[in-house]
Structures are given as C-alpha cells and as structure tokens.
Coordinates of C-alpha atoms in Angstrom, one line a residue:
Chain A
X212 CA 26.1 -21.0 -8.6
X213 CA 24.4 -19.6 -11.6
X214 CA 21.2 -17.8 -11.9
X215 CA 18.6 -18.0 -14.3
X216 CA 15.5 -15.9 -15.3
X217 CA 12.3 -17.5 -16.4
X218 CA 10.5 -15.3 -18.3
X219 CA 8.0 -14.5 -20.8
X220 CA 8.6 -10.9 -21.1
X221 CA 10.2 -9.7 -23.9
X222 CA 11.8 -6.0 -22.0
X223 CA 13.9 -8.6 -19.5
X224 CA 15.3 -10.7 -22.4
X225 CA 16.1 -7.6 -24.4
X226 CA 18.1 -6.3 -21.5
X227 CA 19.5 -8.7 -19.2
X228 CA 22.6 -10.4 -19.3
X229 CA 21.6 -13.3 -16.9
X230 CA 20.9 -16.6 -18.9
X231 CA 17.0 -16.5 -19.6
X232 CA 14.2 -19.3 -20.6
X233 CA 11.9 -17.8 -22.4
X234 CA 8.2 -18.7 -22.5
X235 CA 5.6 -17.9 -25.3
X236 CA 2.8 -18.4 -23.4
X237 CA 1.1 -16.0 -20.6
X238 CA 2.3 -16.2 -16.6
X239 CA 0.1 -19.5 -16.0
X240 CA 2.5 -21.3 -18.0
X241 CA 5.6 -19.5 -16.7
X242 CA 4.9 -21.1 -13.5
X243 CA 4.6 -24.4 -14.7
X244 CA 7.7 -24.2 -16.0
X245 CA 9.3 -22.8 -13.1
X246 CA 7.6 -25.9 -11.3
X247 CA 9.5 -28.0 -14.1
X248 CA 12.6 -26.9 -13.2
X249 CA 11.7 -26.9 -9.4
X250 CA 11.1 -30.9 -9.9
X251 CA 14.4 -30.8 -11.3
X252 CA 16.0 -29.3 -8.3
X253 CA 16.2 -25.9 -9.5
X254 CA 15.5 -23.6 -6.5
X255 CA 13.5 -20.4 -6.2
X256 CA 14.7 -17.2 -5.8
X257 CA 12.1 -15.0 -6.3
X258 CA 8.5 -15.5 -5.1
X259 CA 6.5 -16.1 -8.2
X260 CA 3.2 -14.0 -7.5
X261 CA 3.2 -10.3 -7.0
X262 CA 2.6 -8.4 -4.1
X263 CA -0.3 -7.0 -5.5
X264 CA -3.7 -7.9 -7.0
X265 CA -3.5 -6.0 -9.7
X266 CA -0.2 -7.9 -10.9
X267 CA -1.9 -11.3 -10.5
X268 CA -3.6 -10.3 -13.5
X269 CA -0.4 -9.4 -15.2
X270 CA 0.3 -11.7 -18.3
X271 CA 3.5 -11.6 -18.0
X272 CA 5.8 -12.3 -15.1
X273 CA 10.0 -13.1 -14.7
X274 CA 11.1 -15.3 -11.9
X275 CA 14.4 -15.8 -10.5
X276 CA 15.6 -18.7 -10.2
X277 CA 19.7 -21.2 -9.0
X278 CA 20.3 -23.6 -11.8
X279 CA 21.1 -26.9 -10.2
X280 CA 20.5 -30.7 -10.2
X281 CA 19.5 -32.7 -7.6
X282 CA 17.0 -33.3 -4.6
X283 CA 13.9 -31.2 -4.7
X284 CA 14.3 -28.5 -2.6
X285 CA 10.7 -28.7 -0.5
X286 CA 10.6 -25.0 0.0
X287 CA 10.8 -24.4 -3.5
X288 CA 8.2 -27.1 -4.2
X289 CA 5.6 -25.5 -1.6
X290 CA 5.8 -21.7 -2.9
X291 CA 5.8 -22.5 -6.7
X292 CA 2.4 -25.3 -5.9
X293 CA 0.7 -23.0 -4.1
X294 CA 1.8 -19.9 -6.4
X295 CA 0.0 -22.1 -9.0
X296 CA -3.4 -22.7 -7.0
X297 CA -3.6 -19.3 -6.0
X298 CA -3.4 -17.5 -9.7
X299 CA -5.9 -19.7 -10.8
X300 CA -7.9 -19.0 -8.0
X301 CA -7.4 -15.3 -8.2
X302 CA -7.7 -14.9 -11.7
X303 CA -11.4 -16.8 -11.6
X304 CA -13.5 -16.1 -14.7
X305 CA -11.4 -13.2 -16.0
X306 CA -8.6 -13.5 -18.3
X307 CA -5.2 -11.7 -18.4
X308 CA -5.3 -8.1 -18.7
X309 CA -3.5 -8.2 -22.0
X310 CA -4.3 -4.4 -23.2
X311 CA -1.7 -3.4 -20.4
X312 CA 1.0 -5.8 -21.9
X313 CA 3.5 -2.9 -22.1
X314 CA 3.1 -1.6 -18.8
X315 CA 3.1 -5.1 -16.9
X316 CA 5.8 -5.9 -18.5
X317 CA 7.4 -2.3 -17.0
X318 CA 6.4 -3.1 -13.6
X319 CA 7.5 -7.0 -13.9
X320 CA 10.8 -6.0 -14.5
X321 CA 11.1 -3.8 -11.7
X322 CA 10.3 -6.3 -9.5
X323 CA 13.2 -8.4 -11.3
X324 CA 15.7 -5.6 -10.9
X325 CA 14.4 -5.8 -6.7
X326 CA 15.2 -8.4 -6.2
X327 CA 18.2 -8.1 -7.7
X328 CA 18.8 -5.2 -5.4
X329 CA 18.3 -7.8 -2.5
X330 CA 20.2 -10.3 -3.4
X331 CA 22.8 -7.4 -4.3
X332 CA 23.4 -9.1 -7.9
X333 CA 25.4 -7.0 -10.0
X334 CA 23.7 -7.6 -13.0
Chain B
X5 CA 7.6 11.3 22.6
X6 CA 4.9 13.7 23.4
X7 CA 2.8 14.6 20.3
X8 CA -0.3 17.0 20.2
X9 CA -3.0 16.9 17.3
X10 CA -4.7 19.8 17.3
X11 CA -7.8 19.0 15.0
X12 CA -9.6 21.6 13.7
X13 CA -13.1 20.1 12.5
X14 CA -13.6 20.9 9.1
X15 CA -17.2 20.9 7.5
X16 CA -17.3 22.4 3.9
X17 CA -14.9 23.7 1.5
X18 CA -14.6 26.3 -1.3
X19 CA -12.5 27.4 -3.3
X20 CA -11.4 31.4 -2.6
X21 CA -8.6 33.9 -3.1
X22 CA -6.3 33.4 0.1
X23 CA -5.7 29.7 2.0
X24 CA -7.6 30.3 5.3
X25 CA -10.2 28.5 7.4
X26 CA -13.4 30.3 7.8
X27 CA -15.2 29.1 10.6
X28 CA -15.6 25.7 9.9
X29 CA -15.3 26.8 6.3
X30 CA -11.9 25.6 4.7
X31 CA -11.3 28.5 1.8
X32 CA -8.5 27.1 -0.7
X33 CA -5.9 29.1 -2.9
X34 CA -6.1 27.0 -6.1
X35 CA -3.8 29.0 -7.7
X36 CA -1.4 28.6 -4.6
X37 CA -1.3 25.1 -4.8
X38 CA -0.7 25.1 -8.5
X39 CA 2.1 28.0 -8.3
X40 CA 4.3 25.5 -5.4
X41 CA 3.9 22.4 -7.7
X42 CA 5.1 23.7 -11.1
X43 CA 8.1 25.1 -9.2
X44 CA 8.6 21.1 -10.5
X45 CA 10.2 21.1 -13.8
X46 CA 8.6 17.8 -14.2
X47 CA 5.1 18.8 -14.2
X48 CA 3.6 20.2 -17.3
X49 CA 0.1 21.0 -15.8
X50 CA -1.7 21.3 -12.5
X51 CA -5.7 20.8 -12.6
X52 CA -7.1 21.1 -8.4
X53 CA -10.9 20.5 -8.0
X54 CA -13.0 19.8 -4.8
X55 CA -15.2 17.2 -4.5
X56 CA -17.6 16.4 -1.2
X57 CA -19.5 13.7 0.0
X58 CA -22.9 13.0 -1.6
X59 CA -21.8 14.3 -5.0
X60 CA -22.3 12.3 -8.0
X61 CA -18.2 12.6 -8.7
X62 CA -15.8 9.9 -9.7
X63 CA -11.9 10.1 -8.6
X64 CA -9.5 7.9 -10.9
X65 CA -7.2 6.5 -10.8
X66 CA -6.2 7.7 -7.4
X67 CA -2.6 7.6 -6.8
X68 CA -2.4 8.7 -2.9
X69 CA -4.7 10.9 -0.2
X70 CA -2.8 13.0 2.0
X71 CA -4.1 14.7 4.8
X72 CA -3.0 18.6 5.5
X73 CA -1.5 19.6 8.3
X74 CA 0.3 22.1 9.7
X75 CA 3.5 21.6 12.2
X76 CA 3.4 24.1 14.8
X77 CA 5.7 23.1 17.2
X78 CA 9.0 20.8 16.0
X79 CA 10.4 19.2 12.6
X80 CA 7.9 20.8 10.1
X81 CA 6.8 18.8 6.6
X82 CA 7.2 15.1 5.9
X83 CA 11.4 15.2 7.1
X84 CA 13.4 13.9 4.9
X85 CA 11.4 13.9 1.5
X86 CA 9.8 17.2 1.5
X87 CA 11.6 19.2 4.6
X88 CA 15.5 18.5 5.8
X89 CA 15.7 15.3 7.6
X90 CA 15.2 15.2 11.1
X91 CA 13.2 13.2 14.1
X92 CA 9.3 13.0 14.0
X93 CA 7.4 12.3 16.6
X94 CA 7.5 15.2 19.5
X95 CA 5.9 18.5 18.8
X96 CA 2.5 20.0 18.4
X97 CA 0.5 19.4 14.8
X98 CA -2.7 21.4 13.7
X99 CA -4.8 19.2 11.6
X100 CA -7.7 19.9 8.8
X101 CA -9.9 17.3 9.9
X102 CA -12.5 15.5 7.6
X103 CA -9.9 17.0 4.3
X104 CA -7.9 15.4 2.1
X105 CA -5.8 16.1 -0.8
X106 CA -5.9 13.5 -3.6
X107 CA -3.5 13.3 -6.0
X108 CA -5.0 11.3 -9.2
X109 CA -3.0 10.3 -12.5
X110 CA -2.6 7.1 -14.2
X111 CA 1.7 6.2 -14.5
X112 CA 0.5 2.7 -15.9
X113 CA -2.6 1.6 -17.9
X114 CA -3.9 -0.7 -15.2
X115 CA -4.0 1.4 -12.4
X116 CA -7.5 0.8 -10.7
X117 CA -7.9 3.1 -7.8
X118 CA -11.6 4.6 -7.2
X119 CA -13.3 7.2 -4.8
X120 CA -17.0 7.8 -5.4
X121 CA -18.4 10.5 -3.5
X122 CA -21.8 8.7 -3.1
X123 CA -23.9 5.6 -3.6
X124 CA -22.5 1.8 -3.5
X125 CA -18.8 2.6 -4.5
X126 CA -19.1 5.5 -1.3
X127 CA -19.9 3.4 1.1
X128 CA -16.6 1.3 0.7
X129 CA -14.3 3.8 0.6
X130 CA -13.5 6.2 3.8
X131 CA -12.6 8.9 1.2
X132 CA -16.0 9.3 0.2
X133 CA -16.4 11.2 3.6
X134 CA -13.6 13.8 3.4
X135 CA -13.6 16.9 1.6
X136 CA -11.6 16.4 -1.2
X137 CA -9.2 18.6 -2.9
X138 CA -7.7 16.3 -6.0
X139 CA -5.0 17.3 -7.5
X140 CA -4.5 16.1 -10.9
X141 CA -0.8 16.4 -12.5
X142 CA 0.4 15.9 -15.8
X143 CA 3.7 15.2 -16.1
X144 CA 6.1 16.9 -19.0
X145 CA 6.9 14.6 -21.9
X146 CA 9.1 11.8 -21.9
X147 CA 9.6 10.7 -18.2
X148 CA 10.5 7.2 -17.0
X149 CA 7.6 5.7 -15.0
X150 CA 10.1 6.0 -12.1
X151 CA 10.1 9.8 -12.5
X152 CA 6.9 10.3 -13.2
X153 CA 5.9 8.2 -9.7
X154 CA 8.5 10.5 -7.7
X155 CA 7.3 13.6 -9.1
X156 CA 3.3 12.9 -8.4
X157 CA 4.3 11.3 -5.0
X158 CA 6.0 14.7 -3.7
X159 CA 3.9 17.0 -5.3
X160 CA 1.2 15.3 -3.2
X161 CA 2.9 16.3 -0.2
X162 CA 3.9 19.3 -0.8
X163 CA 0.3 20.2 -2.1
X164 CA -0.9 18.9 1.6
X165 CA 1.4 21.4 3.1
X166 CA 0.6 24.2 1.3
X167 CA -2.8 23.6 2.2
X168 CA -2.0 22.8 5.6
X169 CA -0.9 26.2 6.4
X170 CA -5.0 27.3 6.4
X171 CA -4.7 26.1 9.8
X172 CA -1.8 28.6 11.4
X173 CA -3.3 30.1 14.3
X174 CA -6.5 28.5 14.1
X175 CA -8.2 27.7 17.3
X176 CA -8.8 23.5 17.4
X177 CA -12.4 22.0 18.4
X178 CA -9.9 19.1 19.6
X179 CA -6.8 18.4 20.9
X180 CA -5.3 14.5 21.3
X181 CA -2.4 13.9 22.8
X182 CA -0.4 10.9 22.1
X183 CA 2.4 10.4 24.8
X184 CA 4.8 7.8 25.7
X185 CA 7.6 6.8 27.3
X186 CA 11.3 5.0 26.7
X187 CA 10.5 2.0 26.7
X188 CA 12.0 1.1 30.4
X189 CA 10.2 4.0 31.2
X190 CA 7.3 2.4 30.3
X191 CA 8.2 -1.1 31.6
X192 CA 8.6 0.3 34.9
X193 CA 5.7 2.5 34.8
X194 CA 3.3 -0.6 33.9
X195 CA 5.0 -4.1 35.0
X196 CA 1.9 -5.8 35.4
X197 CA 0.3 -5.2 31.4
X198 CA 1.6 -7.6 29.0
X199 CA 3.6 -5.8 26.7
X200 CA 2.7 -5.0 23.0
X201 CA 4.3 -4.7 19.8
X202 CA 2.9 -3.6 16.9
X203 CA 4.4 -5.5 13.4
X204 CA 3.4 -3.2 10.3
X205 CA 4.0 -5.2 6.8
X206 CA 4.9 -2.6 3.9
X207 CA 5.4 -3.3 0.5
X208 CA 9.0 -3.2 -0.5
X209 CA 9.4 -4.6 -4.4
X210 CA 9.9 -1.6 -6.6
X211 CA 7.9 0.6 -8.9
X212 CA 4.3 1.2 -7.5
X213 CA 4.9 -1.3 -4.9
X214 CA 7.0 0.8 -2.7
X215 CA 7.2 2.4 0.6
X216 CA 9.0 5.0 2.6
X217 CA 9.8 5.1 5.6
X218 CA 11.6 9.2 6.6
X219 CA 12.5 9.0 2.5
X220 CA 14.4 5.4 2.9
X221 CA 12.9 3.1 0.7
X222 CA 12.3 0.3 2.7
X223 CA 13.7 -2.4 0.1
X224 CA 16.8 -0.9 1.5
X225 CA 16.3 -1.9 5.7
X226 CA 16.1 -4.7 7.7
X227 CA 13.5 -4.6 10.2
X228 CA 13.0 -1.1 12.2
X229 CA 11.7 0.2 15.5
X230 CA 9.5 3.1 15.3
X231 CA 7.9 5.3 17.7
X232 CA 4.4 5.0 17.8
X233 CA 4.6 9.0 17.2
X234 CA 6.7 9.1 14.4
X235 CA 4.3 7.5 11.8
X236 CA 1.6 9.6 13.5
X237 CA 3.4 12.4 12.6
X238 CA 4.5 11.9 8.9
X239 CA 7.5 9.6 9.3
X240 CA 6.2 6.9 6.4
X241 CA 4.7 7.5 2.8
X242 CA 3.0 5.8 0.5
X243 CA 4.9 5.2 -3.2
X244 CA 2.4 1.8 -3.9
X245 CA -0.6 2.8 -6.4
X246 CA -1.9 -0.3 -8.1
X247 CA -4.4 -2.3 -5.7
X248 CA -6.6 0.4 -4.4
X249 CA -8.5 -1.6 -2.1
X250 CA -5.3 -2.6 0.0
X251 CA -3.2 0.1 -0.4
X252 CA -2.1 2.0 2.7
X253 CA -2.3 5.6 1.3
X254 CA -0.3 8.2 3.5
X255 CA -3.3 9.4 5.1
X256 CA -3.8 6.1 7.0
X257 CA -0.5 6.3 7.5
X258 CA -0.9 9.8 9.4
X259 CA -3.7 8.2 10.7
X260 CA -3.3 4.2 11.6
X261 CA -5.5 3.0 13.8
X262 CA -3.7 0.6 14.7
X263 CA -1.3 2.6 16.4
X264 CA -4.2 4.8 17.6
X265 CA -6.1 2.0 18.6
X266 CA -3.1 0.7 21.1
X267 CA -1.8 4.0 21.9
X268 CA -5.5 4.6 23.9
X269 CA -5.3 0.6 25.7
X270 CA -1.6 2.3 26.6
X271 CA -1.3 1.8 30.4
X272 CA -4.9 0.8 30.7
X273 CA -4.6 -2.9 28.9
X274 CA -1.2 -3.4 27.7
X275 CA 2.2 -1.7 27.5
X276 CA 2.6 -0.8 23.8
X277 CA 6.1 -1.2 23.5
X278 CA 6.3 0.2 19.3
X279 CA 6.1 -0.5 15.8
X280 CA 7.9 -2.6 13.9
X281 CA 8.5 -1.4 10.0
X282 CA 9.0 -4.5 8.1
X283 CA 9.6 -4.8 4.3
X284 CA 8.0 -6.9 2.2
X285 CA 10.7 -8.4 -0.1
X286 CA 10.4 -10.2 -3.2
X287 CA 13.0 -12.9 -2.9
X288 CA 12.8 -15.6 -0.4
X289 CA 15.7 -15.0 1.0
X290 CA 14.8 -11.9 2.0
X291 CA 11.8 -13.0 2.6
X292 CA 13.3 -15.6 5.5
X293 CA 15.7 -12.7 6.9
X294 CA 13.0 -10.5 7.4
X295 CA 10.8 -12.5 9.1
X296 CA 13.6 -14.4 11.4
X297 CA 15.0 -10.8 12.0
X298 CA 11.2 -9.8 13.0
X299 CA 10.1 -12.5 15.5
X300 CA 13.7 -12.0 17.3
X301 CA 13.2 -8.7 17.4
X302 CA 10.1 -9.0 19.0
X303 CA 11.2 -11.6 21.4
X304 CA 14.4 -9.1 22.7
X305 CA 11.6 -6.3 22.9
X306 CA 10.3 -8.7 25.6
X307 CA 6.5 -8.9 23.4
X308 CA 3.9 -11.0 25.1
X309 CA 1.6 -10.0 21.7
X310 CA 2.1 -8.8 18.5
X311 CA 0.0 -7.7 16.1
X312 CA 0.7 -7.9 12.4
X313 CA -1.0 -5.6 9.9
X314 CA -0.2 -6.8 6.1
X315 CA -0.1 -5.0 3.2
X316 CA -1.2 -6.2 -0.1
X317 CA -1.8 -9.5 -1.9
X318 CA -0.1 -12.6 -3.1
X319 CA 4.0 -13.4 -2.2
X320 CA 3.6 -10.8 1.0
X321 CA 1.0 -13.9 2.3
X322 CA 3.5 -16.5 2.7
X323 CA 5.5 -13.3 5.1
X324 CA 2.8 -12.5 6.9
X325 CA 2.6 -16.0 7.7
X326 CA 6.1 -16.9 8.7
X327 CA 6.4 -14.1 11.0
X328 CA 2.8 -15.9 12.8
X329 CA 5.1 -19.3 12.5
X330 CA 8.0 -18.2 14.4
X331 CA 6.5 -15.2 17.1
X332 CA 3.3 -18.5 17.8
X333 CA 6.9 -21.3 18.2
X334 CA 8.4 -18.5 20.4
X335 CA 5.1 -18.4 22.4
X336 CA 4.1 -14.8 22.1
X337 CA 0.2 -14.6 21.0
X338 CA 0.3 -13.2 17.6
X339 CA -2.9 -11.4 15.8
X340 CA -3.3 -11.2 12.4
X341 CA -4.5 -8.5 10.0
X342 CA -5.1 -8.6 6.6
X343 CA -7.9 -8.9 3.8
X344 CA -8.7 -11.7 1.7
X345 CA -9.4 -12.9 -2.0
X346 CA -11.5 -15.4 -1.7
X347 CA -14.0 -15.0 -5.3
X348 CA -16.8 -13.5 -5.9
X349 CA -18.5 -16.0 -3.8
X350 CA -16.3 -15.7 -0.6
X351 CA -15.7 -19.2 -1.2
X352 CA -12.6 -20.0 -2.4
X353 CA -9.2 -20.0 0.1
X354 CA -8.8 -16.3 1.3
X355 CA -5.0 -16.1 1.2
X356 CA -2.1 -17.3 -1.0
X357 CA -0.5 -19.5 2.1
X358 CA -1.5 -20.8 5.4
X359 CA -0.6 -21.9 8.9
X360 CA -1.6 -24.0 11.5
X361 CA -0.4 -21.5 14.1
X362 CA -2.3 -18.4 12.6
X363 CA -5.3 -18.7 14.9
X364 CA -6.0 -15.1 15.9
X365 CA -6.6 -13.6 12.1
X366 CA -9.1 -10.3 11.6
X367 CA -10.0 -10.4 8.0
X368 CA -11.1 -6.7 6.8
X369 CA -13.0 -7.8 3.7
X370 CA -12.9 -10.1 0.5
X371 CA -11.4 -8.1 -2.2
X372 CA -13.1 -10.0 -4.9
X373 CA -16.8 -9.3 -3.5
X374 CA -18.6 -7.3 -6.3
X375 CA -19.9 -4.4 -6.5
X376 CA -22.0 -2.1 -9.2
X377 CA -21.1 1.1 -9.1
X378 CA -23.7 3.8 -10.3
X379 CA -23.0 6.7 -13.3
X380 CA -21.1 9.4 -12.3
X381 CA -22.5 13.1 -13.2
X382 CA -18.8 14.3 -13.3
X383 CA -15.6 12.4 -13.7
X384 CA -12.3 13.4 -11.9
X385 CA -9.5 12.2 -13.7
X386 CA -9.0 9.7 -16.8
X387 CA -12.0 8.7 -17.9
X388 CA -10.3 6.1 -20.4
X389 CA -9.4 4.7 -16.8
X390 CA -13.1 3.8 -16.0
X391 CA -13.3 2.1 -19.3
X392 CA -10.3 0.1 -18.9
X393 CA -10.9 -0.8 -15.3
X394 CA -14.0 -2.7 -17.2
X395 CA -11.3 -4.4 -19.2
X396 CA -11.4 -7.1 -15.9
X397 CA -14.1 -9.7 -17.9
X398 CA -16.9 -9.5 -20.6
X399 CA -19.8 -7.1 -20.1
X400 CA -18.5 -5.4 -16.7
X401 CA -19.2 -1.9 -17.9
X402 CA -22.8 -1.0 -19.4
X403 CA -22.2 1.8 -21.4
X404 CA -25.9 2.4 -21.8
X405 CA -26.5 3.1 -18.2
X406 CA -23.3 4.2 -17.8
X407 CA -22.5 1.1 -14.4
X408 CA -19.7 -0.9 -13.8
X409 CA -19.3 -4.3 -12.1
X410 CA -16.0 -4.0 -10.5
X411 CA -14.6 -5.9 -7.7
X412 CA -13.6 -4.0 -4.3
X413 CA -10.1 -4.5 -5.2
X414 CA -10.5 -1.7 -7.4
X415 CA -12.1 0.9 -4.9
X416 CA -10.0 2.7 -2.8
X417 CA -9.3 1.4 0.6
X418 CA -12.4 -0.4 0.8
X419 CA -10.5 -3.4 2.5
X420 CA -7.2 -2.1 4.6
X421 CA -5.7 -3.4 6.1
X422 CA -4.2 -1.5 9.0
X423 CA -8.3 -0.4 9.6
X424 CA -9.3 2.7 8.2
X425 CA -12.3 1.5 6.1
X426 CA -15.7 1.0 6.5
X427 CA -16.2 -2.8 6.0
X428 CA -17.3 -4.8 9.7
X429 CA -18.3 -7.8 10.7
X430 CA -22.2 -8.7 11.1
X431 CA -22.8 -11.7 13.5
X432 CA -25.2 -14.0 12.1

C-alpha cells in the first residue's frame, strides 16, 4: 500500500515526506486530477471538499490518496464526481480567494495532517 | 441529571467600577475582565466594548459568543478546559440572559464572521439581540495559528466567567429545570412514547474546524453518548471560526434548541433517550466508521427517531447523509437538519450529496442568498476584515456609501443549524 498526496500547495510539498503530484493550477484542477487517477483505480482517502464554505473558496487544496491499478473503485468515483459539481456550483460567479493564498494553504494542510491523525499515519 | 437555570433577565448594560447586576442593569468591570485575560502570556492586549441592539455597530470577524454564567451549585466553569475536569450536567446555574461575550480577532485573512447590531445584517443574526460585551485580543508576536486559536478560544471562556460572577446571589425572574432520568428509568417511566435520540454532527478536521467536547477534541472519539444536560451546561465548545453563518458558537451550544426543544416533548411526546456527539472526519474511512458506529448506536439505544443536526458545508454532506442511509435501512424515521448552498438564486442543488432515503430534511436557510448590508457608524474589530470580506467578486463593497453585498454565509449564525437563528419558513 502506498499513499500519495495530490496537491497544489506549495507548504505540503515543502514538508511532507509522502510521495506528492503537484499541480500548478488552482483546486478545480486538483480534482480533476484526482478524478484522473480515480479512473485509474487510485482510491480516495480524503474527501476532497472542506468542511466549510469558506474553504470551498480556498485555491488551494491537498487530497489523500492509495496508489493502485485496477478496477474503479465506485465509491471513489461518486465522491470525487460530485466533489467536482458541487465546487463549481458553490463557487458560482466568484473566483478563488487568491489574496488569502498563505493562510489557505495553512488551514489545507491542517486538514492534511487530520487526516493523517485518523488514519494514524506516521508521517 | 437534574439541572436548574436560573435566568436572570437582563435588559441594558454599562460599563462601571465593580461586576454586579443592577436591577435589570448588568454593570461590567472592564478592567476585570482584562486583568484575568493577560494573566495569558500569550496575549499582548485586551480591548472590551459593549455593543446593544439597534446600534449602528459592526462586530468582525467574530471568532465565538459565549454566554456568562455562573455555577452555583456543582462542577463550576467549562470542566476540563477552563476548571479541573469533572461531570456536567447536575447542579444549579445562574444565567445573564439576553448577554453575550464575543470574542472577535482574525487568526487567518479569510475569516468572515459578522454581527450587525441593526438593519438587514441584524435581522439574520440572533446576536444582534443580546447585549454584547466583545472582547478583542491581540495576541503577542510570533504565535502559530494553532496557538493563537487556543489562546482566543479560552480567553473567551474565561472572560464569560468572570462576567458570569455579576450574577452570585442575584434573585432570577426565571428558573427552568431540565430533568431526566437513566435511561431505564426513563424507559419504564414512559413505555408507550417512541423513544428519541438526538444525533449532533460537529466538525472534527483541524485548525478552525474543530470541536470540543469536555476539552477532547473530537477528531480523537468515536461516537459518544451525552446527557442532554451536559451540553446544556458547558460540556462542548466551539474551536471552528471560518463559516459564520453555520457555525455552532458555544452559546448555541449552552443553548441548543434542539436539546431544549426535545427535552420539553420529554414524557409528553416521546422519550428522549440523549445526544449523540459525532465527529465529522475528513477521510472516508473515518467517515464510514463514524457513521456505521452511529446508526448501531442508535439502533442498541432502542431509537424509534433520530434527529440529525449537521454542522457545516461540503465533505460533512456526504455524513450526514450516510447516517440518514443506514438509521432509514434500519427502519428508525430519521430527521434531517442542516442548511443549504443552493446560489444566489436558491436554485441550484442545496447540498454536496443526496439520498433517496432522506425524506424528512428541515432546511434552516440558503447560505448563498444575498444580502446588502448598510454603513456601520462604528466598527468593532478589523476593519481590513470588511474590506476583504468584499474580496468574494467584483463590485461587492461600495466604498462610496460605505455597503456591502455579502452572502449569508458570512453573517454570523444567520443559518444554524442546530436552530438558534432567525430564518423560518413562509408558506406560500
């Protein structure tokens, strides 16, 4: 089993030493690349949207994530398609709240280092 | 558990030399509050102002409202953050009705959380109605957002108590009594009422988005069984302070109407068997352990119903409704509670998942309706906040008249979720 982060913030690939795939693009396109992966039969670890409105609008956002090749696994498939919908539906006619980069990317990581804490990774 | 609230009504509020309650006057000791917080080595400064309903004042960005109280009878203080641990739940509380303390501070740049005191943003917000005594804390330099949370989180609390102790040996113009059994007490007391439990969602995924339950950070627990009293009496605190309009500050904790609500159809209706406290993880694993560990939980309580309060927006969705999934395939009747996002035009789907079986839901608002929020005469706070709470699309705030177009997501508890807002339903 090995876990990987998809990311595109630049504090959690400064500082963890799980494998990560960075993105240069804002959280829309994380997802898709998440849902990439999730065709591929990666599976999801963390849920992709926050728990709160506020970090819908976050630009940036890390998701946990089992490397692995195979059948999709439907569960994975569901969460991640409907992540998508819903962030596009929540963010409406704003854009990302890019002046709080920083402290999104603060915040994101927290949640990382959570779910972690669940999963009791040692990381 | 037997717990009194003796609720002293509390009408106006100024500020004066010794913490007392005046008739229905509540004096405050400014310089009382100030000296217990910067005991603190953490905090730098301490501001307090007062601000009442129908003033032209802005609070932001709120961080939490606390209501003061004094314990007069049993474990004193919030047990186990601010006072030795210890049960809640049984005793005798005095309580400064219509008062709050509100502690206000931004730890990140995007925090959004408003109280006006008047006009269109006052009529969302419950805490337009209390008397408020905000506390504003500045940190000392060079704090992790994780200590500079913790810091303005227990000063909040502690500022409550040292308030709270204006109502020693005050005379209430109330007194409630919540009062309940073991639950086979209770079970044989009331073997005809179908029996109740009460699920209670909080979020459990780290900084800003946490919750405490007797000082355990619920990311930490499986599922727990509460006494309706306990939470009435202190037993579970805020630590979330990013989506104001969903956030379950500590004074709707104190105060959930949920649990109120149930606790009066007690014996009359239904058997209230408790409260659930279950965390809203991040992962899905935990998020499936959680929720399986929930609907059995209700299911060996012997629930007929089960009402589920959520908290917040996005991944806590897809929990709130696999616990529906498995309590509705289980055949208890499950009720839903929970606010929705569904654009400015109330149009779009209102939450991030569905489910056939969630056919009992009680939507307390749609966070994305809009509203325009006047000038305020006097700011409370950051008022860098109100300009970057504008920061959510083009043109939002006029700074010619001084308005913003905000969404309700941004003003405090203007959709919660466990009730305590102002937001109904009108038939048409």
């Amino acid at each position: 089993m090995k876990n990987i982060i998809v990311t595109n913030n630049s504090l959690v690939v400064k500082e963890q030493k799980l494998p990560c795939i960075y993105v240069e693009e804002d959280a829309d396109q994380v997802l898709a690349k998440v849902r990439d992966l999730v065709h591929m039969g990666y599976l999801l670890l963390s849920h992709p949207l926050g728990a709160s409105i506020k970090m819908i609008h976050s630009p940036v956002v890390s998701i946990l994530m089992e490397e692995k090749t195979g059948p999709m696994d439907l569960e994975s498939v569901e969460v991640i398609e409907g992540a998508i919908l819903k962030l596009r539906a929540a963010l409406g006619e704003r854009t990302f709240d890019y002046r709080n980069r920083s402290d999104y990317e603060i915040v994101d990581r927290d949640r990382l280092l959570a779910a972690f804490q669940e999963l009791k990774l040692n990381i | 558990m037997r717990l009194e609230h003796r609720n002293i009504e509390i009408k106006d509020i100024v500020f004066g030399d010794a913490m007392k309650v005046d008739g229905s006057t509540l004096v405050v000791d400014k310089n009382a509050i100030i000296d217990e917080l910067m005991k603190d080595e953490n905090i730098k400064e301490v501001k307090v102002d007062l601000a009442k309903p129908g003033e032209k004042t802005r609070i932001i960005p709120v961080k939490d409202v606390i209501e003061p109280r004094y314990k007069v009878e049993g474990t004193p203080g919030f047990a186990g953050v601010t006072t030795q641990a210890a049960p809640l739940g049984e005793g005798i509380v005095s309580v400064l009705k219509n008062t709050a303390i509100v502690t206000i501070g931004d730890i990140v740049g995007f925090q959004e959380g408003i109280i006006d005191m008047w006009g269109e943003g006052g009529t969302w917000t419950p805490f337009s109605k209390t008397l408020n005594i905000v506390v504003d804390i500045t940190p000392i330099e060079g704090l992790t957002p994780h200590e500079h949370e913790v810091t303005c989180r227990i000063a909040g609390l502690k500022a409550s108590e040292v308030v709270g102790l204006a109502a020693k040996d005050v005379e209430p113009t109330e007194v409630v009594v919540y009062e309940k059994g073991t639950i086979p007490e209770e079970n044989a007391k009331y073997p005809d009422l179908p029996k109740v439990v009460y699920v209670e969602m909080l979020i459990s995924q780290g900084l800003l988005h946490a919750s405490f339950i007797y000082g355990t950070d619920s990311i930490g627990i499986l599922p727990t069984y509460l006494s309706p009293t306990e939470e009435l009496d202190g037993a579970v605190i805020s630590g979330n302070c990013v989506a104001a309009c969903d956030k379950i500050t500590t004074y709707q904790h104190q105060n959930n109407n949920v649990i109120i609500e149930l606790m009066e159809l007690h014996g009359k209706e239904i058997n209230f068997v408790g409260v659930l406290m279950v965390p809203e993880l991040t992962t899905l694993r935990g998020k499936f352990v959680t929720c399986d560990y929930t609907a059995k939980l209700c299911k060996e309580l012997g629930a007929d119903g089960v009402i589920v309060s959520e908290e917040g927006y996005g991944n806590p969705d897809s929990d709130l409704l696999m616990i529906c999934q498995r309590l509705e395939k289980m055949g208890i009747k499950t009720v839903l509670i929970t606010d929705e996002c569904a654009g400015w035009d109330g149009m779009s789907q209102p939450l991030a998942d569905t489910a056939k079986e969630a056919v009992a839901v009680v939507s307390t608002g749609n966070v994305s309706h809009v509203v325009t929020l006047e000038k305020a005469d006097r700011i409370l706070g950051d008022p860098f906040a109100v300009a970057n709470l504008a920061g959510g699309w083009e043109g939002a705030y006029n700074p010619e008249d001084g308005t913003i177009k905000c969404e309700l997501n941004a003003v405090i508890s203007s959709t919660s979720e466990i009730g305590t807002h102002n937001a109904t339903i009108e038939l048409v």
